């Protein structure tokens, strides 16, 4: 899986994803990540990449030209035109189901805006998908792009050690995950649920399922409705 990120803060992307599981996946060649600095593609003398908004108003707007030239350099080099995902609070809200869809792609290109956003014409010209990570406002698209890349990377075959775990976790089937315990059996007087020590796999599975459903009902009733709806199919 190849990720390309167009950004004014490439170190933020590379530093944030070079640790832990995504870092290991890069070293193993299971994912390839490249953050490209939009500022390297400006034609303006002082490296300027933004300007005042036409019509007035607060803040600056990222100009179309440097973004277009960055995109052009990437697609020429890789010889493909991947989907271009613009990170914006105005986009479709990112969910596990969207990650599962995007994980099927060979290449993904992210565009991170900053300041008050980007010139609308570049969105019309190169962007195929607009995505938000939730209903709150951030200073730029870098953290959202990192969230998406982390989430999609762990769905790439081989990135997680145990291939089964991606299917048994929170949000799969619209259920939250069951509680987990490890050694010792008793911690400060609190014991691990007896059933988990029984070695009876069918009972353990049934208990975990019940815990998942109960938790989802208590914490995310909205998800439980989706679970019941999909069960009826
Ligand atoms: Cl994708 N960008 C920004 N700037 N803020 C956000 C967001 C994206 N998603 C939620 N808030």
Tab-separated table of C-alpha atoms and ligand atoms in Angstrom:
chain	number	residue	atom	x	y	z
A	1	UNK	CA	0.000	0.000	0.000
A	2	UNK	CA	1.440	3.365	-1.001
A	3	UNK	CA	0.490	6.576	0.793
A	4	UNK	CA	1.441	9.999	-0.566
A	5	UNK	CA	0.717	13.116	1.478
A	6	UNK	CA	0.749	16.660	0.109
A	7	UNK	CA	1.398	18.956	3.074
A	8	UNK	CA	3.228	22.023	4.327
A	9	UNK	CA	4.430	19.975	7.340
A	10	UNK	CA	5.959	16.756	6.006
A	11	UNK	CA	7.954	16.064	9.216
A	12	UNK	CA	4.715	15.981	11.187
A	13	UNK	CA	3.451	13.106	9.012
A	14	UNK	CA	6.732	11.173	8.902
A	15	UNK	CA	7.486	11.608	12.629
A	16	UNK	CA	3.983	10.670	13.658
A	17	UNK	CA	3.826	7.417	11.702
A	18	UNK	CA	7.409	6.135	11.983
A	19	UNK	CA	6.850	4.467	15.369
A	20	UNK	CA	5.149	1.318	16.572
A	21	UNK	CA	3.114	-0.754	14.122
A	22	UNK	CA	3.068	1.714	11.213
A	23	UNK	CA	6.838	2.271	11.598
A	24	UNK	CA	7.471	-1.467	11.493
A	25	UNK	CA	5.182	-1.839	8.465
A	26	UNK	CA	7.247	0.794	6.645
A	27	UNK	CA	10.498	-0.974	7.510
A	28	UNK	CA	9.040	-4.278	6.315
A	29	UNK	CA	7.925	-2.666	3.050
A	30	UNK	CA	4.273	-3.527	3.696
A	31	UNK	CA	3.404	0.142	3.454
A	32	UNK	CA	5.216	2.960	1.723
A	33	UNK	CA	4.740	6.500	3.068
A	34	UNK	CA	5.912	9.693	1.454
A	35	UNK	CA	5.125	13.212	2.624
A	36	UNK	CA	5.703	15.800	-0.108
A	37	UNK	CA	6.213	19.446	0.813
A	38	UNK	CA	3.871	21.689	-1.193
A	39	UNK	CA	6.256	24.583	-0.562
A	40	UNK	CA	8.848	22.858	-2.773
A	41	UNK	CA	6.527	23.414	-5.738
A	42	UNK	CA	5.711	27.109	-5.435
A	43	UNK	CA	6.876	29.480	-8.157
A	44	UNK	CA	6.734	32.498	-5.854
A	45	UNK	CA	9.983	34.180	-4.851
A	46	UNK	CA	9.768	33.858	-1.101
A	47	UNK	CA	8.303	30.381	-1.004
A	48	UNK	CA	4.821	31.758	-0.534
A	49	UNK	CA	2.012	29.187	-0.786
A	50	UNK	CA	-0.995	31.145	0.533
A	51	UNK	CA	-2.669	34.499	0.031
A	52	UNK	CA	-5.566	36.658	1.230
A	53	UNK	CA	-9.072	35.462	0.385
A	54	UNK	CA	-10.869	37.249	-2.470
A	55	UNK	CA	-13.896	39.020	-1.014
A	56	UNK	CA	-12.108	39.565	2.292
A	57	UNK	CA	-12.365	37.750	5.578
A	58	UNK	CA	-10.084	36.303	8.204
A	59	UNK	CA	-7.035	34.148	7.548
A	60	UNK	CA	-5.203	32.956	4.480
A	61	UNK	CA	-6.101	30.522	1.735
A	62	UNK	CA	-3.681	28.011	0.209
A	63	UNK	CA	-3.117	28.769	-3.463
A	64	UNK	CA	-4.049	26.322	-6.205
A	65	UNK	CA	-0.814	26.410	-8.207
A	66	UNK	CA	1.686	24.890	-5.752
A	67	UNK	CA	-0.802	22.138	-4.890
A	68	UNK	CA	-1.425	21.426	-8.564
A	69	UNK	CA	2.293	21.238	-9.273
A	70	UNK	CA	2.874	18.943	-6.288
A	71	UNK	CA	0.095	16.618	-7.494
A	72	UNK	CA	1.433	16.680	-11.065
A	73	UNK	CA	4.960	15.784	-9.901
A	74	UNK	CA	3.631	12.826	-7.890
A	75	UNK	CA	1.368	11.374	-10.599
A	76	UNK	CA	4.076	11.748	-13.253
A	77	UNK	CA	6.609	9.972	-11.069
A	78	UNK	CA	4.365	7.059	-10.107
A	79	UNK	CA	2.643	6.848	-13.502
A	80	UNK	CA	-0.820	6.490	-11.923
A	81	UNK	CA	-3.669	8.747	-10.874
A	82	UNK	CA	-4.679	7.568	-7.412
A	83	UNK	CA	-7.712	8.792	-5.488
A	84	UNK	CA	-7.014	12.189	-3.916
A	85	UNK	CA	-8.459	12.593	-0.435
A	86	UNK	CA	-8.841	16.152	0.812
A	87	UNK	CA	-8.970	16.368	4.595
A	88	UNK	CA	-11.706	18.823	5.593
A	89	UNK	CA	-14.346	19.167	8.315
A	90	UNK	CA	-16.797	19.535	5.397
A	91	UNK	CA	-16.128	15.983	4.194
A	92	UNK	CA	-17.871	12.656	4.774
A	93	UNK	CA	-17.165	11.425	8.296
A	94	UNK	CA	-14.463	8.736	8.406
A	95	UNK	CA	-15.617	5.328	9.700
A	96	UNK	CA	-14.199	1.814	9.883
A	97	UNK	CA	-16.291	0.863	6.851
A	98	UNK	CA	-14.622	3.640	4.813
A	99	UNK	CA	-11.185	2.417	5.955
A	100	UNK	CA	-12.084	-1.090	4.774
A	101	UNK	CA	-13.041	0.292	1.345
A	102	UNK	CA	-9.893	2.423	0.998
A	103	UNK	CA	-7.635	-0.456	2.103
A	104	UNK	CA	-8.466	-2.122	-1.232
A	105	UNK	CA	-6.633	0.649	-3.141
A	106	UNK	CA	-3.000	0.256	-4.193
A	107	UNK	CA	-2.201	3.987	-3.855
A	108	UNK	CA	-3.787	6.850	-1.922
A	109	UNK	CA	-2.918	10.514	-2.136
A	110	UNK	CA	-3.849	12.866	0.715
A	111	UNK	CA	-4.136	16.645	0.545
A	112	UNK	CA	-3.748	18.458	3.869
A	113	UNK	CA	-5.025	22.013	4.041
A	114	UNK	CA	-3.993	24.550	6.604
A	115	UNK	CA	-5.098	28.062	7.566
A	116	UNK	CA	-8.604	28.772	6.271
A	117	UNK	CA	-8.434	26.040	3.638
A	118	UNK	CA	-7.474	25.730	-0.005
A	119	UNK	CA	-8.614	27.489	-3.181
A	120	UNK	CA	-11.886	25.800	-4.195
A	121	UNK	CA	-10.649	25.325	-7.789
A	122	UNK	CA	-7.980	22.820	-6.765
A	123	UNK	CA	-10.667	20.732	-5.061
A	124	UNK	CA	-12.715	20.726	-8.283
A	125	UNK	CA	-9.665	19.830	-10.357
A	126	UNK	CA	-7.867	17.033	-8.488
A	127	UNK	CA	-9.837	15.894	-5.423
A	128	UNK	CA	-11.894	12.686	-5.629
A	129	UNK	CA	-12.921	12.318	-1.950
A	130	UNK	CA	-13.441	14.800	0.880
A	131	UNK	CA	-13.147	13.333	4.355
A	132	UNK	CA	-13.563	14.631	7.920
A	133	UNK	CA	-12.550	12.684	11.026
A	134	UNK	CA	-15.348	14.059	13.211
A	135	UNK	CA	-17.402	17.048	14.212
A	136	UNK	CA	-14.753	19.309	15.677
A	137	UNK	CA	-12.278	21.731	14.124
A	138	UNK	CA	-8.518	21.164	13.890
A	139	UNK	CA	-5.785	23.531	12.706
A	140	UNK	CA	-4.921	21.432	9.671
A	141	UNK	CA	-5.411	18.202	7.791
A	142	UNK	CA	-2.180	16.512	8.945
A	143	UNK	CA	-3.538	14.812	12.074
A	144	UNK	CA	-6.651	13.636	10.203
A	145	UNK	CA	-4.485	12.207	7.376
A	146	UNK	CA	-2.346	10.425	9.989
A	147	UNK	CA	-5.473	9.005	11.612
A	148	UNK	CA	-6.642	7.636	8.257
A	149	UNK	CA	-3.223	6.224	7.304
A	150	UNK	CA	-2.858	4.503	10.690
A	151	UNK	CA	-6.334	3.015	10.441
A	152	UNK	CA	-5.947	1.838	6.818
A	153	UNK	CA	-2.412	0.496	7.375
A	154	UNK	CA	-3.495	-1.961	10.040
A	155	UNK	CA	-5.949	-3.474	7.536
A	156	UNK	CA	-3.148	-4.215	5.053
A	157	UNK	CA	-2.450	-7.985	5.152
A	158	UNK	CA	0.605	-8.774	7.295
A	159	UNK	CA	0.779	-5.434	9.116
A	160	UNK	CA	-0.764	-6.831	12.284
A	161	UNK	CA	0.898	-9.912	13.723
A	162	UNK	CA	-2.339	-11.822	14.127
A	163	UNK	CA	-4.504	-11.691	11.024
A	164	UNK	CA	-7.608	-12.599	13.038
A	165	UNK	CA	-7.468	-9.609	15.379
A	166	UNK	CA	-8.572	-7.026	12.819
A	167	UNK	CA	-11.828	-8.944	12.441
A	168	UNK	CA	-12.595	-9.438	16.133
A	169	UNK	CA	-12.266	-5.869	17.272
A	170	UNK	CA	-14.371	-2.825	17.993
A	171	UNK	CA	-16.696	-1.696	15.170
A	172	UNK	CA	-16.502	-4.916	13.262
A	173	UNK	CA	-20.176	-5.910	12.972
A	174	UNK	CA	-20.966	-2.603	14.711
A	175	UNK	CA	-20.081	-3.965	18.153
A	176	UNK	CA	-17.544	-2.681	20.672
A	177	UNK	CA	-14.881	-5.044	21.902
A	178	UNK	CA	-15.274	-7.237	25.013
A	179	UNK	CA	-13.073	-6.561	28.106
A	180	UNK	CA	-9.555	-8.048	28.206
A	181	UNK	CA	-7.509	-9.319	31.150
A	182	UNK	CA	-3.948	-10.566	31.603
A	183	UNK	CA	-1.779	-11.762	34.535
A	184	UNK	CA	-2.117	-11.757	37.484
A	185	UNK	CA	-5.417	-13.522	38.225
A	186	UNK	CA	-5.945	-11.163	41.145
A	187	UNK	CA	-4.892	-7.509	41.214
A	188	UNK	CA	-5.528	-5.481	44.401
A	189	UNK	CA	-8.329	-7.838	45.325
A	190	UNK	CA	-9.995	-7.690	41.886
A	191	UNK	CA	-10.237	-11.088	40.208
A	192	UNK	CA	-10.334	-11.941	36.518
A	193	UNK	CA	-13.841	-13.226	35.579
A	194	UNK	CA	-13.834	-16.958	36.434
A	195	UNK	CA	-15.131	-18.035	33.020
A	196	UNK	CA	-11.920	-16.838	31.330
A	197	UNK	CA	-9.921	-19.260	33.489
A	198	UNK	CA	-12.232	-22.206	32.747
A	199	UNK	CA	-10.646	-23.252	29.462
A	200	UNK	CA	-14.149	-23.791	28.049
A	201	UNK	CA	-13.838	-22.079	24.673
A	202	UNK	CA	-17.500	-22.125	23.648
A	203	UNK	CA	-18.572	-20.603	26.968
A	204	UNK	CA	-15.831	-17.982	26.770
A	205	UNK	CA	-16.911	-17.015	23.271
A	206	UNK	CA	-20.556	-16.726	24.358
A	207	UNK	CA	-19.575	-14.597	27.387
A	208	UNK	CA	-17.473	-12.284	25.221
A	209	UNK	CA	-20.288	-11.861	22.730
A	210	UNK	CA	-22.697	-11.022	25.553
A	211	UNK	CA	-20.202	-8.497	26.992
A	212	UNK	CA	-19.764	-6.883	23.560
A	213	UNK	CA	-23.497	-6.478	23.092
A	214	UNK	CA	-24.045	-5.190	26.641
A	215	UNK	CA	-21.195	-2.664	26.315
A	216	UNK	CA	-22.383	-1.434	22.963
A	217	UNK	CA	-25.894	-0.943	24.352
A	218	UNK	CA	-24.591	1.025	27.352
A	219	UNK	CA	-21.963	3.121	25.592
A	220	UNK	CA	-23.053	3.338	21.949
A	221	UNK	CA	-26.777	2.672	21.581
A	222	UNK	CA	-26.530	4.153	18.058
A	223	UNK	CA	-24.177	1.316	17.064
A	224	UNK	CA	-26.359	-1.327	18.681
A	225	UNK	CA	-29.253	-0.281	16.439
A	226	UNK	CA	-27.019	-0.744	13.382
A	227	UNK	CA	-26.002	-4.160	14.748
A	228	UNK	CA	-29.615	-5.285	15.202
A	229	UNK	CA	-30.485	-3.935	11.743
A	230	UNK	CA	-27.682	-5.863	10.032
A	231	UNK	CA	-28.561	-9.041	11.952
A	232	UNK	CA	-32.011	-9.060	10.332
A	233	UNK	CA	-30.580	-9.482	6.816
B	1	LIG	CL1	-10.201	16.452	8.030
B	1	LIG	N1	-9.572	18.835	8.977
B	1	LIG	C1	-9.647	19.788	9.892
B	1	LIG	N2	-8.948	20.919	9.717
B	1	LIG	N3	-10.393	19.724	10.977
B	1	LIG	C2	-11.079	18.584	11.128
B	1	LIG	C3	-11.047	17.530	10.224
B	1	LIG	C4	-10.270	17.693	9.125
B	1	LIG	N4	-11.841	16.538	10.663
B	1	LIG	C5	-12.349	16.982	11.800
B	1	LIG	N5	-11.903	18.217	12.094
